[in-house]
Coordinates of C-alpha atoms and ligand atoms in Angstrom, one line a residue:
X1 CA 0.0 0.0 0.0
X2 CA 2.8 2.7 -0.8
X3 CA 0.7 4.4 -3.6
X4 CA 3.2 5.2 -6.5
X5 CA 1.0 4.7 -9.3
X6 CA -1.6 7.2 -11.0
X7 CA -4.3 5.9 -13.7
X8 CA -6.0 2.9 -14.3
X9 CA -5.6 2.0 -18.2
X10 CA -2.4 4.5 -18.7
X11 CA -0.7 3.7 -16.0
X12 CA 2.2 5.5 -14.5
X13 CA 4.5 4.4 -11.4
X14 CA 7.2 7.0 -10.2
X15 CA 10.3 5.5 -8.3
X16 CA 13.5 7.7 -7.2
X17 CA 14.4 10.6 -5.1
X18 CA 16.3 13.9 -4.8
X19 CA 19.6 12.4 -4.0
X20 CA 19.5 9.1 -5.1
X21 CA 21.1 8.0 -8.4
X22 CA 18.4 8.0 -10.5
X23 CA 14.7 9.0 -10.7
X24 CA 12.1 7.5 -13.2
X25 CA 8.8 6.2 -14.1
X26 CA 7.2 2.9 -15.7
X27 CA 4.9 3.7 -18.1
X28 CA 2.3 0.6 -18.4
X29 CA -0.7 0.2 -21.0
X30 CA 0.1 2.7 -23.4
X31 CA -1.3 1.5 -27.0
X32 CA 1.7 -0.2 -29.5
X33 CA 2.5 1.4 -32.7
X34 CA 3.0 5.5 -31.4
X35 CA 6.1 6.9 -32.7
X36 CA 8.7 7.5 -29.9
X37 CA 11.7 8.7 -29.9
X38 CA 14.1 10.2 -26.8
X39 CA 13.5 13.9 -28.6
X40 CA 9.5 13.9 -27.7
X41 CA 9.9 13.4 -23.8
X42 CA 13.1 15.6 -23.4
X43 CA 11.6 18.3 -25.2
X44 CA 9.0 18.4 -22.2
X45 CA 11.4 17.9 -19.5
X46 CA 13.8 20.7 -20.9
X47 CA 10.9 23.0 -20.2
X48 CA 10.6 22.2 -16.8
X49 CA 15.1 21.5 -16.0
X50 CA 15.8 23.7 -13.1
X51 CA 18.5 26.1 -13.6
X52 CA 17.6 27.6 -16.9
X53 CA 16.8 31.0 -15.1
X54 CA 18.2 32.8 -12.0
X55 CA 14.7 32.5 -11.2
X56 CA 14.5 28.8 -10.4
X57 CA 16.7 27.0 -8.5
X58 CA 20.7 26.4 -9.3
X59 CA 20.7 22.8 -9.5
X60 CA 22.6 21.6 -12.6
X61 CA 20.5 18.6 -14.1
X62 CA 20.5 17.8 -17.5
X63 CA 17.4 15.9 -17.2
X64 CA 18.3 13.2 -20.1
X65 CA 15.7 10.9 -20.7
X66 CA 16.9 7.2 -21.4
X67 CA 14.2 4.7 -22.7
X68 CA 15.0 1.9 -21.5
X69 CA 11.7 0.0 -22.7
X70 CA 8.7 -0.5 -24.6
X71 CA 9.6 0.6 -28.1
X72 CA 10.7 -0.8 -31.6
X73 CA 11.6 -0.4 -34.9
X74 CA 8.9 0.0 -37.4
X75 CA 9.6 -3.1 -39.6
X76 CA 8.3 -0.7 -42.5
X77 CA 9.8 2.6 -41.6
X78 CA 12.6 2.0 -39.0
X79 CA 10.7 4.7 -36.8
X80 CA 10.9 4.0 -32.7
X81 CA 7.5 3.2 -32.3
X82 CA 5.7 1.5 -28.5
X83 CA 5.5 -2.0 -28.6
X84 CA 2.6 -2.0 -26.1
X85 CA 4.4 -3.7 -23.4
X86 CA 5.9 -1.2 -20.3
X87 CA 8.2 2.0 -21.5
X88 CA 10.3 2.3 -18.8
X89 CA 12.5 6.0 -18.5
X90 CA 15.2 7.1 -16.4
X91 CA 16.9 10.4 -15.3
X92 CA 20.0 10.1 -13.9
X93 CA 20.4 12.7 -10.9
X94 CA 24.2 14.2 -11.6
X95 CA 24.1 17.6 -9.1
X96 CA 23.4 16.2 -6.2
X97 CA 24.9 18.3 -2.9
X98 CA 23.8 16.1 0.4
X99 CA 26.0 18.3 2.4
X100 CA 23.9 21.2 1.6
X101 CA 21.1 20.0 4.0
X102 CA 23.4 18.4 6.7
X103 CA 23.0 21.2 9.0
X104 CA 19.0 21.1 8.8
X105 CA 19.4 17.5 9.3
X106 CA 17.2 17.0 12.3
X107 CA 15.3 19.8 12.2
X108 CA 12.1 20.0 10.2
X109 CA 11.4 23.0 7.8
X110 CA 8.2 24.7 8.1
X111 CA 6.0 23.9 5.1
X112 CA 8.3 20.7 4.2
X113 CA 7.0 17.2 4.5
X114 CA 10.0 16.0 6.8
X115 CA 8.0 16.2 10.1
X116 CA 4.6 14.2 8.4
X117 CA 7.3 11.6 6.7
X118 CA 9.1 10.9 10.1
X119 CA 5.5 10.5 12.2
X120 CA 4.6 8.4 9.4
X121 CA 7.3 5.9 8.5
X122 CA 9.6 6.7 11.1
X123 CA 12.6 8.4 9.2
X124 CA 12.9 10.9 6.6
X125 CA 15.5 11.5 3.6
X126 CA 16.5 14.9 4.9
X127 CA 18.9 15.2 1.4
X128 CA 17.0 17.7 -0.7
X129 CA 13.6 15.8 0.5
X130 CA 14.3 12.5 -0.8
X131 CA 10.8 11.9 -2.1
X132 CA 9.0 14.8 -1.0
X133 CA 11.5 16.5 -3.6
X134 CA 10.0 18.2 -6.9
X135 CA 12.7 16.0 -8.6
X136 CA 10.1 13.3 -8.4
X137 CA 7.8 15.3 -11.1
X138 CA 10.4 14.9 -13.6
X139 CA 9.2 11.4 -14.1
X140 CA 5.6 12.9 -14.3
X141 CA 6.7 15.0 -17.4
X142 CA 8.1 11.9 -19.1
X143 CA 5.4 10.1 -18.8
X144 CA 3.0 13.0 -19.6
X145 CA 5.1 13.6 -22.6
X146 CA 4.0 9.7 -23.7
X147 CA 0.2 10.7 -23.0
X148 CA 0.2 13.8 -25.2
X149 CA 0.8 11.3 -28.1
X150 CA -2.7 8.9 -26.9
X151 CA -5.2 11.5 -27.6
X152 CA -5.4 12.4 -31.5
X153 CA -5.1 16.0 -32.2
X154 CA -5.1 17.5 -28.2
X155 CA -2.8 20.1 -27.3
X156 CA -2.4 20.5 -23.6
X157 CA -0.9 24.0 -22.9
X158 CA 0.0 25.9 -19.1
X159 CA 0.4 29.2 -18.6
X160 CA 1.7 31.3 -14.8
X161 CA -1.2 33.9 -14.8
X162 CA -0.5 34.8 -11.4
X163 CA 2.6 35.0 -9.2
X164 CA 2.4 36.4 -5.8
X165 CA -1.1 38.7 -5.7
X166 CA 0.0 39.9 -8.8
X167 CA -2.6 38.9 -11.8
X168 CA -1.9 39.1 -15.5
X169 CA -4.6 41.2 -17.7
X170 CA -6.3 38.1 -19.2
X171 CA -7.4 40.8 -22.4
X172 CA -2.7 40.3 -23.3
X173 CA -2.7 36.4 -23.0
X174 CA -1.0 35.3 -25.8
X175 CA 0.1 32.1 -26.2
X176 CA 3.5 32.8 -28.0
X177 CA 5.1 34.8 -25.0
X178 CA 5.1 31.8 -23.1
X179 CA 8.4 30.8 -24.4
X180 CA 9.8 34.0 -24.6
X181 CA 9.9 34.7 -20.6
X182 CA 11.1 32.8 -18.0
X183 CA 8.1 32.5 -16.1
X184 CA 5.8 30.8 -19.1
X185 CA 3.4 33.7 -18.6
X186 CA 1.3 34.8 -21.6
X187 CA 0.9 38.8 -20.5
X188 CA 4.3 40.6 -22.1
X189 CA 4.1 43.2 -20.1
X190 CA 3.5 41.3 -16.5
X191 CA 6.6 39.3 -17.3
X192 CA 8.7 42.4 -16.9
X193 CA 6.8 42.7 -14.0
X194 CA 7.7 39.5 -12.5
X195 CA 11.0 39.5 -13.3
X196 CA 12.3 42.7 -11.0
X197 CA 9.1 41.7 -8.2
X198 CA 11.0 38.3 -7.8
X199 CA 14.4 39.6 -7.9
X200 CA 14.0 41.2 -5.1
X201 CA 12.0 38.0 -3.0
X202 CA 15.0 36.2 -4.3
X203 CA 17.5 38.3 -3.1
X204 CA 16.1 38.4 -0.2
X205 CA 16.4 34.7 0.0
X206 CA 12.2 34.5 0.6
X207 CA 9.4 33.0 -2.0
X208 CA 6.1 33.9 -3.0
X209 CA 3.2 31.6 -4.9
X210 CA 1.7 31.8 -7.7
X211 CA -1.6 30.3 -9.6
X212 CA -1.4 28.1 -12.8
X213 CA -4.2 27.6 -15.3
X214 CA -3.8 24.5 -18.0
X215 CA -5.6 23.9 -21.0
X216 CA -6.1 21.4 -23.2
X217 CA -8.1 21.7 -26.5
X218 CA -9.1 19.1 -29.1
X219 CA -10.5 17.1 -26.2
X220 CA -13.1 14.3 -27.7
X221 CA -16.7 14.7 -25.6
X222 CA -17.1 11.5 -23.3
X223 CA -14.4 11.6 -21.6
X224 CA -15.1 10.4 -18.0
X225 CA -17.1 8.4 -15.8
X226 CA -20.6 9.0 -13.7
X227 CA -20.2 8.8 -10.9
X228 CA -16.5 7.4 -9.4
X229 CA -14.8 8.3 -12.0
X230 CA -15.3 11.7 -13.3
X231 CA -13.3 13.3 -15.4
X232 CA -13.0 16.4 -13.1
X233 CA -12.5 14.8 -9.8
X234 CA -9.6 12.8 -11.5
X235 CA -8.2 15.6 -12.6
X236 CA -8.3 17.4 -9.1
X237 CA -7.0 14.5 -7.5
X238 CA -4.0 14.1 -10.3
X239 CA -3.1 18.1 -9.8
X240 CA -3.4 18.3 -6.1
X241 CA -0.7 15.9 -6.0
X242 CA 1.7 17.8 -7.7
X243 CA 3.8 18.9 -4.4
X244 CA 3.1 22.1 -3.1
X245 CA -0.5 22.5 -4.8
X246 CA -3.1 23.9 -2.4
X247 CA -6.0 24.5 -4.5
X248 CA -7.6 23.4 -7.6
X249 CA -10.3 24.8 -9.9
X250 CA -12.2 23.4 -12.9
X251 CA -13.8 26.3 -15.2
X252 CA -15.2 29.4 -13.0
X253 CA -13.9 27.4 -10.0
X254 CA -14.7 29.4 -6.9
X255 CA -16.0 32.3 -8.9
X256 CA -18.7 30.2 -9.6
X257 CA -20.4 30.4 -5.9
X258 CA -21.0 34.1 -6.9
X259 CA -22.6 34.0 -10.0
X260 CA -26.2 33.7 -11.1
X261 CA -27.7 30.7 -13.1
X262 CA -28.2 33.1 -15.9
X263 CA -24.3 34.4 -15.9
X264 CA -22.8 30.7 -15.3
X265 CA -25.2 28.9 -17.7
X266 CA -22.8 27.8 -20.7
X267 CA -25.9 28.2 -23.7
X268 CA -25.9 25.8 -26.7
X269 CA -26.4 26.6 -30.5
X270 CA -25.8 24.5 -33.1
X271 CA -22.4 24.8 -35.0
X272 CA -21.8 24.5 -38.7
X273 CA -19.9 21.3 -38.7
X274 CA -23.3 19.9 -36.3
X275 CA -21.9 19.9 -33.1
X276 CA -23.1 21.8 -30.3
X277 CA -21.5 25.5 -30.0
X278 CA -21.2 27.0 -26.1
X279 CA -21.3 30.4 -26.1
X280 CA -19.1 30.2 -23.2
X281 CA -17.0 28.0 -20.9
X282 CA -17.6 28.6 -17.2
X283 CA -17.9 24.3 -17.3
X284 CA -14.4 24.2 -18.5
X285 CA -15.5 21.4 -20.6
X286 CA -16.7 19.1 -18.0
X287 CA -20.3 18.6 -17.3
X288 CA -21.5 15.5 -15.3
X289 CA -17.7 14.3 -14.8
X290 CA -17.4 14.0 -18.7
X291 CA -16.2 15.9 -21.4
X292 CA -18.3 18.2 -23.5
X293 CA -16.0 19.0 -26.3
X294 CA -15.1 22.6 -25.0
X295 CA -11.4 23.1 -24.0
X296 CA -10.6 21.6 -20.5
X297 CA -9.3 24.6 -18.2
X298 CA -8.3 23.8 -14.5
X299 CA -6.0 26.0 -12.5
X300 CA -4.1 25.3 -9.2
X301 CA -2.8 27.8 -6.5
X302 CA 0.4 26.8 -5.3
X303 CA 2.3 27.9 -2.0
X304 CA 5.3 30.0 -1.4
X305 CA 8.4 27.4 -1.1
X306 CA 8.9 26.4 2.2
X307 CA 13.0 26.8 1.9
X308 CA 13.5 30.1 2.7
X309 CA 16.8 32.1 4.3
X310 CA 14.2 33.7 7.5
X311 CA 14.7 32.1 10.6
X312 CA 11.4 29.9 10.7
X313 CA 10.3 28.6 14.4
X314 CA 10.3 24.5 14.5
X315 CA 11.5 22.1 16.8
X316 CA 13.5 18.8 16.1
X317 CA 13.1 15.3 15.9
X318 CA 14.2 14.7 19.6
X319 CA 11.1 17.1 20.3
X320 CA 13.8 20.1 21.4
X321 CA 12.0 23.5 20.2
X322 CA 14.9 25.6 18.0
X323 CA 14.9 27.7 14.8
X324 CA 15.3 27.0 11.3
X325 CA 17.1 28.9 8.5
X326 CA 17.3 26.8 4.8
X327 CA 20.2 27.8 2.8
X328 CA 21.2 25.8 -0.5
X329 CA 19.7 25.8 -4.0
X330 CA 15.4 26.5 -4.2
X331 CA 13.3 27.6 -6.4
X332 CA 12.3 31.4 -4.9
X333 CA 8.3 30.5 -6.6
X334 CA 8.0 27.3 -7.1
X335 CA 5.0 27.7 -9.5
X336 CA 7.0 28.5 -12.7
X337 CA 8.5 25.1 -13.4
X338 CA 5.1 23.8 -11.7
X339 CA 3.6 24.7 -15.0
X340 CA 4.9 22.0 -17.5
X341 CA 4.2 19.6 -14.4
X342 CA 0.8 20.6 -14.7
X343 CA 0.3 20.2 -18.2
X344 CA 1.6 16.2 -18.1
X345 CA -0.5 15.3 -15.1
X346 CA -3.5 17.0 -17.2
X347 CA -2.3 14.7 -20.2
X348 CA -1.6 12.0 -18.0
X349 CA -5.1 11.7 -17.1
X350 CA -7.1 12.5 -20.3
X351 CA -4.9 9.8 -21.9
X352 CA -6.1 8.0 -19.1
X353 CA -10.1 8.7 -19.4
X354 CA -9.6 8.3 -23.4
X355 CA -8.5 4.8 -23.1
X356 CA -11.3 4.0 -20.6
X357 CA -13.9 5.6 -23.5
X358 CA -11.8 3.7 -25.8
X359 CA -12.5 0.2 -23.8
X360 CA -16.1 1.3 -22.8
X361 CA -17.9 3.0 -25.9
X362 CA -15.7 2.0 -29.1
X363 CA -16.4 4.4 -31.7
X364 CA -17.6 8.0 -31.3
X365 CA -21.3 8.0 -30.7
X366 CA -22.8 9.8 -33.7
X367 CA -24.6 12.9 -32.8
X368 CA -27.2 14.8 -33.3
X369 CA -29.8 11.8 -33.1
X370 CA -32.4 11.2 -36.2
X371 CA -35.8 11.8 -34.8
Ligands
FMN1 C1 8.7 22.5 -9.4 C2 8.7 22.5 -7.9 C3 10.0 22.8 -7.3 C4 10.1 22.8 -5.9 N1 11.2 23.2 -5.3 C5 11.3 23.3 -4.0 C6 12.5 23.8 -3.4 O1 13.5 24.2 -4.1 N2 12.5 23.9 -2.0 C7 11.5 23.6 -1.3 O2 11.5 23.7 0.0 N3 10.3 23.1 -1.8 C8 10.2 23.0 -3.2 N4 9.1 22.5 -3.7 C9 7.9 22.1 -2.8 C10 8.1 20.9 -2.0 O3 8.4 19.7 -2.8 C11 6.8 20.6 -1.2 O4 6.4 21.8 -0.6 C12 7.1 19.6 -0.1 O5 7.3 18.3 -0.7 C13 5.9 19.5 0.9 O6 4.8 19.0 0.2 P1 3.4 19.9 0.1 O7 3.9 21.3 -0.1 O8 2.7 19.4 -1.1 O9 2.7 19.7 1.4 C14 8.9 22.4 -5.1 C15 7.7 22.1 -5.7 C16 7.6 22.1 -7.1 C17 6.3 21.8 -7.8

């Protein structure tokens, strides 16, 4: 009963920790003949490498994804393509520095998991974590990176859209700045913003939070199960477990509670191509747990990192009340490279819900009805 696996038809286990050798995940049930090659899952994981900014934390890891699994020549083409038998991938951790957290060694951090880890199993991996570490969600991006290839045609896309109390002007999202800043936020002018506002939290060796909304379009309708299984209570469970997440939204989220029927009703015409048309999307796709076609949106808040240089208040493991300060390499807002993590657990779990359609249903049902 250790609970290291997510899904139940795409299947993905997690094994490794911050200072260990190597970190991974086991990939099981993914359909055979998907192209894919090395390039498709770093390409995802180089988005989310610490390091790349002086706004994330120092730690030099390549992040290079071996394949150790689960894929095969195409007789016809020579393309690496899955075999549908496990894809197992592996990131070797190179930049590890135990020493760093020698001195914190018995004391617990505010806001970190080592005082819950020791009541629970009785010792904790105080180096960088051990499995309480963001390095875990590495492995989550490789395997999300395998699930973005499951569902024909979606594009699952995260954006920062708020990093302390400081919201972007949703009228300037555009999804092209998302590469160009360091922050993957799609307001231009915020970015600027954000870069001098964390500066000065990171100088001042503090953090701050931030909110993350992902979206993924091209999303078939039926996806999702009355009543255990719905699509948006998966997805909540799947993004609250990203580590430092303290709130999830689907659609108008929260917002919702204040509007009126008539403001939050999502009304229906009939499109061109004869499939329904919402004139809005205050669902965010889901209604009844399952997919209505629309784009799935859910956002997540997450919390300031716990690491910080202030002298915190804690006690130790012998119980003796003392003061913390955390020095070493962190992430000053640990919600920028929490975006690409959100967009594979998102993929993760619509791959997931496709499959069960897949298994369930068969073909798409054909709709609108003849009377
Ligand atoms: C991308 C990412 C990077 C993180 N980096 C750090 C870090 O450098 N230092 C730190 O104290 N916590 C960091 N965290 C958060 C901790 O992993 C997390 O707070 C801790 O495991 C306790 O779990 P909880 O916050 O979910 O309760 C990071 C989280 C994410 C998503």
């Amino acid at each position: 009963m250790s609970f290291n696996t997510f899904g139940l038809l795409f299947r993905v286990t997690t094994f490794g920790e911050s200072h260990g050798p190597a970190l991974g995940c086991l990939v099981d049930g993914c359909p055979p003949r998907i192209p894919l090659t090395p390039a498709d899952i770093q390409y995802h994981l180089d988005r989310r490498r610490p390091g790349q900014s002086r706004f994330t934390t120092q730690r030099r890891e390549p992040d290079a994804v071996k394949i150790l699994s689960g894929v095969f020549p195409d007789p016809a083409t020579g393309a690496e393509m899955t075999t549908g038998t496990p894809i197992m991938l592996m990131i070797e951790n190179v930049d590890q520095r135990p020493k760093d957290y020698a001195e914190i060694k018995d004391v617990y951090r505010p806001g970190h998991a080592g005082l819950t880890y020791d009541r629970k199993y009785g010792f904790h991996d105080y180096r960088g974590g051990g499995r309480a570490s963001a390095r875990e969600t590495a492995a989550r991006v490789a395997a999300g990176a395998v699930a973005r290839k499951i569902v024909p045609g979606m594009i699952v896309r995260g954006a920062l859209i708020q990093m302390g109390p400081h919201s972007i002007d949703r009228a300037k999202w555009d999804w092209d700045e998302i590469e160009r800043n360091p922050f993957f936020c799609p307001d231009a002018e915020r970015a600027a913003f954000y870069a001098d506002y964390l500066d000065d939290i990171r100088k001042k060796g503090s953090s701050v939070g931030a909110v993350i909304e992902i979206v993924a379009e091209g999303v078939p309708p039926g996806l999702g199960a009355p009543v255990y299984g719905k699509l948006d209570g998966d997805l909540a469970a799947a993004l609250m477990g990203i580590n430092a997440v303290k709130g999830v939204e689907i659609g108008e989220g929260f917002a919702a509670a204040s509007l009126t029927g008539e403001e939050n009703a999502d009304e229906i015409r009939m499109g061109n191509d004869r499939s329904p048309r919402f004139l809005s999307n205050h669902a965010g796709g889901i209604l009844g747990g399952i997919s209505s076609g629309q784009p799935v949106v859910a956002r997540f808040a997450v919390k300031p990192t716990s690491s910080i240089l202030t002298p915190r208040r804690t006690v130790d493991r012998y119980g003796n009340e003392t003061e913390v300060v955390t020095k070493g390499r962190h992430d000053p807002c640990v919600g920028i490279r929490a975006v690409p993590i959100g967009e594979a657990m998102m993929a993760c779990v619509l791959a997931d819900h496709y499959l069960r359609q897949r298994g369930q249903v068969g073909e798409a049902i054909a709709w609108p009805f003849p009377k």
